Coordinates of C-alpha atoms and ligand atoms in Angstrom, one line a residue:
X1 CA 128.5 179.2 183.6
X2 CA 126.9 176.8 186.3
X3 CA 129.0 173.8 186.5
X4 CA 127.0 170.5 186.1
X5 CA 127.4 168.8 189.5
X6 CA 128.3 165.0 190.2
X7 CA 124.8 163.7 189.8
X8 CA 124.2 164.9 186.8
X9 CA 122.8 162.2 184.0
X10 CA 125.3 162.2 181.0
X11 CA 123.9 159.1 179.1
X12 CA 122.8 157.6 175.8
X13 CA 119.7 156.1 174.9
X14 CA 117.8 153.6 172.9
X15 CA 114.8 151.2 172.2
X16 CA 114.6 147.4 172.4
X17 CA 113.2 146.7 169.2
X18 CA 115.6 149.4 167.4
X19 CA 118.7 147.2 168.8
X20 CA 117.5 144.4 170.2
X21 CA 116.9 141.8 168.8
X22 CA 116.9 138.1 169.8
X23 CA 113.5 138.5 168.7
X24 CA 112.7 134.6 168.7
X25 CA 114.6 134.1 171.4
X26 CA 114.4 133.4 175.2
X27 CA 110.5 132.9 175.3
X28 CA 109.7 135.9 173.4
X29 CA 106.8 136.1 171.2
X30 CA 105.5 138.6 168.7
X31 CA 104.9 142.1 168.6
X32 CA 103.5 144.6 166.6
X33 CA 107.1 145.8 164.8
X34 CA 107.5 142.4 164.2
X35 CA 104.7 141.7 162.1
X36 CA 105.0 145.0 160.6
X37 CA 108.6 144.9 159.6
X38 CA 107.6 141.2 157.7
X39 CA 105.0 142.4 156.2
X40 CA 106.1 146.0 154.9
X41 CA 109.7 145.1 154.4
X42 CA 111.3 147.2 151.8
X43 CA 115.2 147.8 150.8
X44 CA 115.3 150.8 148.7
X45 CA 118.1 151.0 146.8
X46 CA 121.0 153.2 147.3
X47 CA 120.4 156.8 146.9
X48 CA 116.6 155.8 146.2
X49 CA 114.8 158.8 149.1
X50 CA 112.3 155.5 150.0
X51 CA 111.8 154.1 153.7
X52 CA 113.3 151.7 154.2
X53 CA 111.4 148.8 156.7
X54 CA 114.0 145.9 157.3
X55 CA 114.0 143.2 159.3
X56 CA 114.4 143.5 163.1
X57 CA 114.6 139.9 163.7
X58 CA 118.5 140.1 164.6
X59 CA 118.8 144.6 164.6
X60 CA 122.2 145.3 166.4
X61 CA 121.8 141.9 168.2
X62 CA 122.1 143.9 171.7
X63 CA 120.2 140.8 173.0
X64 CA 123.9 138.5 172.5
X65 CA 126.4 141.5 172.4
X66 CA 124.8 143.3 175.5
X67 CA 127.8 142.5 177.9
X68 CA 131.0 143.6 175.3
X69 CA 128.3 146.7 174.8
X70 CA 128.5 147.6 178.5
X71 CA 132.0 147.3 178.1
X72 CA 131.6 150.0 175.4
X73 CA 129.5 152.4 177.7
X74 CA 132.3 152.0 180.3
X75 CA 134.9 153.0 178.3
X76 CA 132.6 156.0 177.3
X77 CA 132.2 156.8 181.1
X78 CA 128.5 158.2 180.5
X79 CA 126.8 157.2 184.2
X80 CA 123.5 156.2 182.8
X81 CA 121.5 154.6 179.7
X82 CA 118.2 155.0 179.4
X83 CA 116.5 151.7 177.7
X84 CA 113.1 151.3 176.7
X85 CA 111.9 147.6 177.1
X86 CA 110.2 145.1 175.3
X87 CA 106.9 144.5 177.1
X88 CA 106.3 141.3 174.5
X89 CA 109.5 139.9 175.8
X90 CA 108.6 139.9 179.8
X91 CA 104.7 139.0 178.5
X92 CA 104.8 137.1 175.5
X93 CA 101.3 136.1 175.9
X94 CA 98.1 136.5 177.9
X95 CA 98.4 134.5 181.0
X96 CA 99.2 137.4 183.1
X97 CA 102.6 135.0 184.2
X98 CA 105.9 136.5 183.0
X99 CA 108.1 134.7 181.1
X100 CA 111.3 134.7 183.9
X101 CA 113.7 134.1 180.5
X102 CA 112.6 137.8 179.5
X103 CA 113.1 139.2 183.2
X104 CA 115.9 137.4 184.0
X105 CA 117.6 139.4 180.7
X106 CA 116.6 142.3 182.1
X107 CA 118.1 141.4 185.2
X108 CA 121.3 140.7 183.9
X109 CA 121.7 143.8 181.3
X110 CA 121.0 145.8 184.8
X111 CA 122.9 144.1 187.0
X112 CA 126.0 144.5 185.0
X113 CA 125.2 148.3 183.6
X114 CA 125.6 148.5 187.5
X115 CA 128.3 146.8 188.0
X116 CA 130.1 149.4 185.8
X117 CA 128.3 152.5 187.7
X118 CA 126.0 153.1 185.1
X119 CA 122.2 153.5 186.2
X120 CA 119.3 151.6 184.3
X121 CA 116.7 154.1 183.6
X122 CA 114.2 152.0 181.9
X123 CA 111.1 153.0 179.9
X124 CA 108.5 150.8 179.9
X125 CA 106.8 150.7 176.8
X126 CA 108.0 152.5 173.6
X127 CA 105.4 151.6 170.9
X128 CA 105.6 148.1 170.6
X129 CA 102.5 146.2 172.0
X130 CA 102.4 142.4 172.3
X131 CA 100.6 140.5 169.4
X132 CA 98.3 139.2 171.9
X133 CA 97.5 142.6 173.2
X134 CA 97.1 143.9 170.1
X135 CA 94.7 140.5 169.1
X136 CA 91.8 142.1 172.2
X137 CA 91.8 145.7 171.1
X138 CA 95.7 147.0 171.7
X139 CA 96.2 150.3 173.2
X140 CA 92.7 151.7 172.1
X141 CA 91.1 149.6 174.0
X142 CA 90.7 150.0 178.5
X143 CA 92.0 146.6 178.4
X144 CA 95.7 147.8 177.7
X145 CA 95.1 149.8 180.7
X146 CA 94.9 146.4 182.9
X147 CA 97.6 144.9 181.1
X148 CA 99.7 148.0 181.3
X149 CA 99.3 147.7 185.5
X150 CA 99.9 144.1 185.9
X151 CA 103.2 144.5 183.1
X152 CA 104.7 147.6 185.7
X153 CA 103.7 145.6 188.5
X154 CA 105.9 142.5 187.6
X155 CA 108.8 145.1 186.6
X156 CA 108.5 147.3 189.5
X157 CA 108.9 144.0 191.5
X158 CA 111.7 142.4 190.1
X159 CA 113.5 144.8 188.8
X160 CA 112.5 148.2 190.7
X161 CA 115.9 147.9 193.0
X162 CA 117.9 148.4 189.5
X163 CA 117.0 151.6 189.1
X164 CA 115.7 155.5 190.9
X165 CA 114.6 156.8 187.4
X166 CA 112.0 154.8 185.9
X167 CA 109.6 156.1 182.8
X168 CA 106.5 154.5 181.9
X169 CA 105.9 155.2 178.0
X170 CA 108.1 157.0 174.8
X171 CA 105.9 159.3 173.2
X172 CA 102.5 158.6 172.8
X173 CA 101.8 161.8 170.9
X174 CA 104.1 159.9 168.0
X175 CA 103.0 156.6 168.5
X176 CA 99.0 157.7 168.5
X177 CA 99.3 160.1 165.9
X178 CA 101.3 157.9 163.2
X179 CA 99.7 154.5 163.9
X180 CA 96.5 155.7 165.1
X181 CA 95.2 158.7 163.2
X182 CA 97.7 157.9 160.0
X183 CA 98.9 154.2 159.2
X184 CA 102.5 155.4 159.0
X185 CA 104.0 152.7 161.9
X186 CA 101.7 149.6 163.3
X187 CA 99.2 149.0 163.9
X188 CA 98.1 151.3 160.8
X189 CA 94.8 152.0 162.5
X190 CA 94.0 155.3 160.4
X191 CA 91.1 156.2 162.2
X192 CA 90.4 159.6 164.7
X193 CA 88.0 157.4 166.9
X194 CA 91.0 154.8 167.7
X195 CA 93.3 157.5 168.2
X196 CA 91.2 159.4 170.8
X197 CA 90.6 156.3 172.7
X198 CA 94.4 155.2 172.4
X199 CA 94.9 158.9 174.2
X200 CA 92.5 158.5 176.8
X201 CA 94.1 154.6 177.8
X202 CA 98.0 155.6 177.2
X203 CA 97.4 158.3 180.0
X204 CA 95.4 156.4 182.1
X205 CA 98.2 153.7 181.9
X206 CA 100.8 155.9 183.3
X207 CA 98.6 156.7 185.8
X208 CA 98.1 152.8 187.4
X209 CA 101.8 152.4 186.8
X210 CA 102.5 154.9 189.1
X211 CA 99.9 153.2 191.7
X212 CA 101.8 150.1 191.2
X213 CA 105.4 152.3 191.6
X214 CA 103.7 153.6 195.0
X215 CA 102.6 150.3 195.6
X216 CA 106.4 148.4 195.0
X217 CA 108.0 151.4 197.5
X218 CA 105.5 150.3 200.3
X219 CA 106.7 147.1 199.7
X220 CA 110.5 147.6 199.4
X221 CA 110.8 146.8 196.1
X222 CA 111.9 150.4 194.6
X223 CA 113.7 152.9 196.6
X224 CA 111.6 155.3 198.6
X225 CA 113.4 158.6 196.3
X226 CA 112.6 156.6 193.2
X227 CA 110.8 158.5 190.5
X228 CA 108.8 157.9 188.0
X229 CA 108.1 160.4 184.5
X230 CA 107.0 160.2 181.6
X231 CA 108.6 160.7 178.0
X232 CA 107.4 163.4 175.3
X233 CA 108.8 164.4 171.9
X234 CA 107.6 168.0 172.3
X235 CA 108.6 170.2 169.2
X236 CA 108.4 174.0 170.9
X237 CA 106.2 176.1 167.9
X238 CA 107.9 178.7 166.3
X239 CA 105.6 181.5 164.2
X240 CA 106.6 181.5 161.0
X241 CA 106.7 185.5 160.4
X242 CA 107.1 186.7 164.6
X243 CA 104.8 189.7 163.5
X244 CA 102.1 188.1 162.1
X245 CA 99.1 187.8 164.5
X246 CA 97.0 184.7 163.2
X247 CA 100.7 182.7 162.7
X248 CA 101.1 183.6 166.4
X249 CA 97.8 182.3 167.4
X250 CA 98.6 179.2 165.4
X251 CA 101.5 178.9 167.7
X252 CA 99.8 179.1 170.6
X253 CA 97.7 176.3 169.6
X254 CA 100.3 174.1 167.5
X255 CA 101.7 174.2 171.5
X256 CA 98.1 173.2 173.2
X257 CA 98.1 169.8 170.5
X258 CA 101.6 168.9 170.8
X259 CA 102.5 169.8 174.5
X260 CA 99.9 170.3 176.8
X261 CA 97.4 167.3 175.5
X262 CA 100.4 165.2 176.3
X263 CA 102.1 166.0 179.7
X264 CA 99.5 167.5 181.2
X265 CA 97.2 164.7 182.1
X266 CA 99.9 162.9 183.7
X267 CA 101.7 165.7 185.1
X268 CA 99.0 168.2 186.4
X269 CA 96.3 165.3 186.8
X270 CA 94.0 166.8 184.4
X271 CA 93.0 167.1 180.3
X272 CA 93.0 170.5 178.5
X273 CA 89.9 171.8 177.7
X274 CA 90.5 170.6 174.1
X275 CA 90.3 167.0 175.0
X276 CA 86.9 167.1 176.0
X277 CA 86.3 169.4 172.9
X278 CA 88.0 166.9 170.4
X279 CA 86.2 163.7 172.3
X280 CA 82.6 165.9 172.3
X281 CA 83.2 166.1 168.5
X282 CA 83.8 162.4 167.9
X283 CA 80.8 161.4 170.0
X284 CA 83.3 159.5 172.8
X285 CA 82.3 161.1 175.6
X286 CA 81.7 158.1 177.6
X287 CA 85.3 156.6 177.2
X288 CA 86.3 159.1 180.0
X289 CA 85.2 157.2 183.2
X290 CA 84.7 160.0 186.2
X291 CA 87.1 157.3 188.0
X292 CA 89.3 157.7 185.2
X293 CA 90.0 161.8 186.0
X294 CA 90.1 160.9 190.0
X295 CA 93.0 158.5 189.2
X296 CA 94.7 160.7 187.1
X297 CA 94.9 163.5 189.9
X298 CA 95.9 160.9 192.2
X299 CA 98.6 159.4 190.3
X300 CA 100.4 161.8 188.5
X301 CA 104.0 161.4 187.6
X302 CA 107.1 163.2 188.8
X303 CA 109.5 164.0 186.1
X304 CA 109.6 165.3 182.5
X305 CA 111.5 163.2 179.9
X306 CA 111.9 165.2 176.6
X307 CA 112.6 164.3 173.5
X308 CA 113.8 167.2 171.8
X309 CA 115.2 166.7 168.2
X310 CA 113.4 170.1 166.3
X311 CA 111.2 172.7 167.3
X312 CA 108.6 173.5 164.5
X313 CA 108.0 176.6 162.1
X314 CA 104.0 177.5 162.7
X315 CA 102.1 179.0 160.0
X316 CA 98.7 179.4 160.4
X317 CA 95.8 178.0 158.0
X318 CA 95.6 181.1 155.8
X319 CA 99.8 180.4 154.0
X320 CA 98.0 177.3 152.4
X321 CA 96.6 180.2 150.0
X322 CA 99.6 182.0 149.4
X323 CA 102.1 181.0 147.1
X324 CA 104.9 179.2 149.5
X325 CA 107.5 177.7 147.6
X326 CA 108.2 175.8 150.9
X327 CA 111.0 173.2 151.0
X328 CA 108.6 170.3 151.9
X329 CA 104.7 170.6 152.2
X330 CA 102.7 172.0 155.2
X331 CA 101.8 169.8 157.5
X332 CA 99.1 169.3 160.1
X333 CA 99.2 167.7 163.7
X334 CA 96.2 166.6 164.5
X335 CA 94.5 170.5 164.1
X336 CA 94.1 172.4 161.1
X337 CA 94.0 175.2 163.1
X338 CA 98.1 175.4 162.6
X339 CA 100.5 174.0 160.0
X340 CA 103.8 172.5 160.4
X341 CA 106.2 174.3 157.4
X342 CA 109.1 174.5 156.1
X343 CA 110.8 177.5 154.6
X344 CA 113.5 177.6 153.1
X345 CA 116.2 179.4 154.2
X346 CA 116.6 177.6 157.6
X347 CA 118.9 174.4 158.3
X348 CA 118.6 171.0 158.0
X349 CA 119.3 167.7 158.3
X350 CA 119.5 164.9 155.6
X351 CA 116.2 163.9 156.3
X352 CA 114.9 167.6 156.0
X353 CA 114.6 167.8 160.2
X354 CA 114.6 171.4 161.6
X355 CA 117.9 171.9 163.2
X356 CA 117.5 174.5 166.0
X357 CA 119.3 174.1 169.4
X358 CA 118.0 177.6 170.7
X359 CA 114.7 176.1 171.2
X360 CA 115.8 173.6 173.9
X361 CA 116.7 176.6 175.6
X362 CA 113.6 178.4 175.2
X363 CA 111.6 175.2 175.4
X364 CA 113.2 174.3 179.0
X365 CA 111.4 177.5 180.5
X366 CA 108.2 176.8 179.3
X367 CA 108.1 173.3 180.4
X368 CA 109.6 174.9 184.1
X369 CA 106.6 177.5 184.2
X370 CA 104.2 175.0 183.0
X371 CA 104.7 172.0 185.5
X372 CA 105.9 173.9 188.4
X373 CA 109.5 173.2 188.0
X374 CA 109.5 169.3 188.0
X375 CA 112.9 167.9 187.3
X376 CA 113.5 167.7 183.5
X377 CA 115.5 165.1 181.7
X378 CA 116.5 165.0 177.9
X379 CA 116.0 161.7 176.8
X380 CA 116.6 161.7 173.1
X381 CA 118.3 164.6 171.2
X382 CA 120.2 163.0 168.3
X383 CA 120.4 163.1 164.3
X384 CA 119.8 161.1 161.9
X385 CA 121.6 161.2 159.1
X386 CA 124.0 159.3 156.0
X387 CA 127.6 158.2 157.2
X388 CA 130.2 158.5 154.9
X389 CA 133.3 155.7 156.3
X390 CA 136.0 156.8 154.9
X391 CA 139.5 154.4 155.8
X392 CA 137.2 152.7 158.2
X393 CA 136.5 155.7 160.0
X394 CA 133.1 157.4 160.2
X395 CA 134.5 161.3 161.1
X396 CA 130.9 162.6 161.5
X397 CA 131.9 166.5 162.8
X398 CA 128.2 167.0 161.7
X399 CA 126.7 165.0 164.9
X400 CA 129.5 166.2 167.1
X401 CA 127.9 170.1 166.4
X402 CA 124.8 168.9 166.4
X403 CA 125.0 167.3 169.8
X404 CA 127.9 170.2 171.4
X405 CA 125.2 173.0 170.4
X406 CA 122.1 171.1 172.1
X407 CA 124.2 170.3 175.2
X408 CA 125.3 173.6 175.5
X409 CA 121.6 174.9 176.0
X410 CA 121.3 172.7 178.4
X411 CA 123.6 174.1 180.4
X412 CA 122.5 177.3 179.6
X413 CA 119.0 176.2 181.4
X414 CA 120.6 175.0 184.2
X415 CA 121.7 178.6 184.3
X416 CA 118.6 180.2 184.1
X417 CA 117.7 177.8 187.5
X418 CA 115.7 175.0 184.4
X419 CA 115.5 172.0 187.0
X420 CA 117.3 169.4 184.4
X421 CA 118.7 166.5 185.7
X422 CA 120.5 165.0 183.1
X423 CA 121.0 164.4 179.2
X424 CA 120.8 161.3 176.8
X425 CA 122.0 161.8 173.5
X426 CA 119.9 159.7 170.8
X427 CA 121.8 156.9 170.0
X428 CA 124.1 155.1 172.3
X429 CA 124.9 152.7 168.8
X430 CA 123.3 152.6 165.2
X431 CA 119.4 151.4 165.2
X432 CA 116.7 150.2 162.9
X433 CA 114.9 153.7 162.5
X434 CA 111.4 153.7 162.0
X435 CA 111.6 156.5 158.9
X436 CA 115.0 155.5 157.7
X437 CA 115.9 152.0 159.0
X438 CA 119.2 151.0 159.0
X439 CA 120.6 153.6 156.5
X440 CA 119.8 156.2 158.9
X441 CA 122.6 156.9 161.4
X442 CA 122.2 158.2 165.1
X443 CA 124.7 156.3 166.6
X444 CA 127.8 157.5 167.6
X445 CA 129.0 153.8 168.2
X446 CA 128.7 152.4 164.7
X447 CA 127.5 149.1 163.8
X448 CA 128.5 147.2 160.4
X449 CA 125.3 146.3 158.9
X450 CA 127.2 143.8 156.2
X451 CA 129.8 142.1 158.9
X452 CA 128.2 139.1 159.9
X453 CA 128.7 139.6 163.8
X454 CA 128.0 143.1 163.8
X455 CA 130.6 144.9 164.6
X456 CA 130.5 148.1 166.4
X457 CA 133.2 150.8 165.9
X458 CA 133.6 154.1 167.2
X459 CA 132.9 157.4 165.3
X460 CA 134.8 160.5 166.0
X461 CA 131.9 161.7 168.0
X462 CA 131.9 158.7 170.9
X463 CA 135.3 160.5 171.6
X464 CA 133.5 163.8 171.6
X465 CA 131.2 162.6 174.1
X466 CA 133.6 160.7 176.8
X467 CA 136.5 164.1 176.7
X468 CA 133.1 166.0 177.0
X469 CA 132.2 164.1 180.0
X470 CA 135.2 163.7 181.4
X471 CA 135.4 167.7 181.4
X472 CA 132.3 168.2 181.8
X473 CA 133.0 172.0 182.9
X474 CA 135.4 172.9 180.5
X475 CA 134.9 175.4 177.7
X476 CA 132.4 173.4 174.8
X477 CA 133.3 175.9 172.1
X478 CA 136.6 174.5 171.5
X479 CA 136.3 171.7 169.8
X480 CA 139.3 169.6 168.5
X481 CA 137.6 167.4 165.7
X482 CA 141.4 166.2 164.6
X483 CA 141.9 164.3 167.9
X484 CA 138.3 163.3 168.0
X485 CA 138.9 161.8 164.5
X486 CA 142.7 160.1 165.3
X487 CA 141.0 158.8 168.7
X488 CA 138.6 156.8 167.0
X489 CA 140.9 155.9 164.5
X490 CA 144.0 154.3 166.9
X491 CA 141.2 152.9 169.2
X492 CA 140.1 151.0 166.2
X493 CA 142.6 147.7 167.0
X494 CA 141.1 147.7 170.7
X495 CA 139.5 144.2 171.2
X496 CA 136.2 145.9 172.8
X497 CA 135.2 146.8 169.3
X498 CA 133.8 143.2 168.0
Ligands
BG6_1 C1 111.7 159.2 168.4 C2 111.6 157.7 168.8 O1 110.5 159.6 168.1 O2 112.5 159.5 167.3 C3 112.7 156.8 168.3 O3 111.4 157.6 170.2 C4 113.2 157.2 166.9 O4 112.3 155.5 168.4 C5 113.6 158.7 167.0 O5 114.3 156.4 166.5 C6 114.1 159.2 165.7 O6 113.1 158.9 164.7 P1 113.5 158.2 163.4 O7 112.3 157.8 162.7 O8 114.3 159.1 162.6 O9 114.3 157.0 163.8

């Protein structure tokens, strides 16, 4: 087996308004989540299979606990976390002027990641536009676009020395497809003209970011190897019966919509045919500036963050006929050329997500062939799922499997010469969860939702992570859950869990 070298990326992630909090705080002002968490807040109760939408005023309160947090990390030993920002708190309104309370926070949760030889690598906007944006047209509108530039351009600035691994957005195929064609998440748009334009400006926002990332090496302010990628939640199509013909065509598609629409604009420079196809149909032809394409094959971006959680079963139209008795109902992505579905006699997890590590594997070398071998980072890979503390001690073997069998693909890629630079396990601590809220657990630090200061404890599966790190070449099959489990149980008296 290829042995992962020093620079590999062994990290955690997460998402300012999944942890953050301090959302009235420093200067900050509104964003969509907030409002939408107010309005649409809803505690189902126990055992009730509802969403649940809380509050994210306080979340895990990473805002006040960031430095004992670091602390956390260290004793981890994982040498990077990704974070995705809050744009609202660096812009709270539209002055163009940032608010230096919001940078300066930044500034000190990357100073002191540093301090402890962890790397920044920030995202720059995961879903969660400023009121104010939102009030002149939000990300459907070329006005985001501006916004997006000057927002990079202030980061870049300040805080470009932080970091050599920056990402501009967190999957706009989820965020366009659940609050612009459905009204799943904020802003609730429901409406295909919206989300085609919301396409069309997301990519062309990546695209002046990266000017202003070119611009801010000129200038000193981010290192001249600094690069700059962009984040996708690809789910690599699976036919549903391998010999079937039209389910394998309605693979080839599913992949066209979920993969190529995506990364390819800001990787190769350029739309698949079906944008222009899908625009033509919805009379928006004019949206796409001839400026617009010239900057998108100037600008394009040089790495691949992938969120891989599940691949997807691909059935195509004519199994809406048949009589399925699926486990959950087909489901379309944005063609009904191919159906997401779910049979039954496959795995999953308590919130009925596909679990299939092969297809990170198998994934990986489609994403090398398609972009040319650009450097490859996974930037969530989690799952979500009910923890049961018992004694005080979450012993979740489920998530240390879960994670082991998706990290052992990727070192099965990096075997097969898959250009992957590192790996961030989906969650660093518990989050709010956009489908589950706070019931639903990715963390493998834990967080007491009912203690007042929210405190975090370890699960057996942190340990996992920092004896898997710290031998990181050693043989991943042999797991011993029973120290990973009395680990996290002695460490409980240590003072860094508060
Ligand atoms: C990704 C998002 O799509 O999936 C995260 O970037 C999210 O924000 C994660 O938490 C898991 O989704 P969910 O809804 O289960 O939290």
């Amino acid at each position: 087996m290829k042995k992962f070298n020093q620079n590999f990326i062994f990290s955690t992630s997460t998402c300012a308004f999944q942890i953050e909090g301090g959302r009235e705080l420093g200067g900050r002002k509104k964003s969509i989540w907030d409002d939408f968490t107010i309005k649409n807040f809803f505690i189902p109760k126990k055992n009730e299979p509802k969403r649940e939408i809380n509050s994210i005023k306080i979340a895990s309160n990473f805002y006040k606990k960031y430095l004992n947090d670091i602390e956390i990390m260290s004793k981890l030993g994982v040498n990077g976390f990704v974070y995705n920002m809050d744009w609202a708190r660096i812009m709270p309104d539209d002055s163009g002027i940032p608010n230096e309370k919001g940078l300066k926070f930044y500034e000190n949760l990357f100073k002191n990641l540093k301090r402890k030889k962890i790397q920044p690598i920030p995202i720059l906007y995961h879903w969660d536009t400023p009121i104010w944006l939102e009030k002149k047209g939000g990300a459907s509108s070329r006005i985001f676009v501006k916004e997006f530039q000057n927002f990079a351009k202030i980061v870049f600035k300040r805080l470009g020395k932080y970091s050599n691994t920056w990402f501009t957005n967190d999957e706009n195929s989820t965020f366009t497809t659940l609050s612009y064609l459905d009204s799943y998440n904020p802003p609730q748009k429901k409406n295909p003209k919206e989300f085609w334009k919301a396409v069309h400006y997301l990519n062309l926002s990546s695209a002046m970011a990266k000017k202003e990332f070119e611009n801010a090496k000129k200038n000193g302010f981010v290192s001249k190897n600094a690069i700059l990628g962009i984040d996708h939640d690809w789910n690599p199509a699976i036919p549903y019966d391998l010999n079937d013909v039209d389910d394998l065509k309605s693979c080839k598609i599913f992949n066209k919509y979920n993969l190529n629409l995506w990364l390819d604009p800001n990787l190769k420079g350029e739309y698949p045919k079906l944008f222009f196809k899908e625009i033509e149909k919805m009379n928006l032809n004019k949206i796409v500036k001839k400026k617009d394409l010239k900057l998108l094959k100037k600008y394009t971006l040089d790495l691949i963050g992938w969120n891989y959680y599940r691949p997807a079963i691909i059935a195509s139209p004519k199994r809406l006929n048949e009589k399925i008795d699926w486990f959950n109902k087909p489901i379309n992505f944005i063609t009904k050329e191919a159906y997401i579905v779910f049979p039954k006699n496959q795995n999953y997890t308590d919130w009925k997500w596909l679990i299939k590590p092969e297809n990170l594997f198998h994934g990986s070398k489609i994403l090398k062939k398609r972009y040319n071998n650009k450097p490859i980072m996974i930037i969530e890979n989690g799952i979500g799922n009910f923890d049961k503390k018992i004694n005080g001690i979450v012993n979740d073997d489920f998530r240390i499997n879960f994670l082991n069998e998706h990290i052992k693909m990727v070192q099965k890629a990096l075997n097969e010469g898959i250009n992957f630079i590192g790996y961030s396990l989906w969650t660093f601590i518990d989050i709010f969860s956009p489908s589950g809220g706070y019931r639903k657990k990715y963390g493998i630090v834990g967080v007491d939702f009912d203690d007042k200061n929210l405190k975090r404890y370890p699960k057996s599966s942190f340990f996992w992570y920092k004896n898997l790190i710290k031998n990181k070449n050693a043989d991943w099959n042999k797991i011993n859950y029973k120290k990973f489990k009395d680990e996290a149980l002695n460490s409980l008296k240590e003072k860094i869990w508060k």
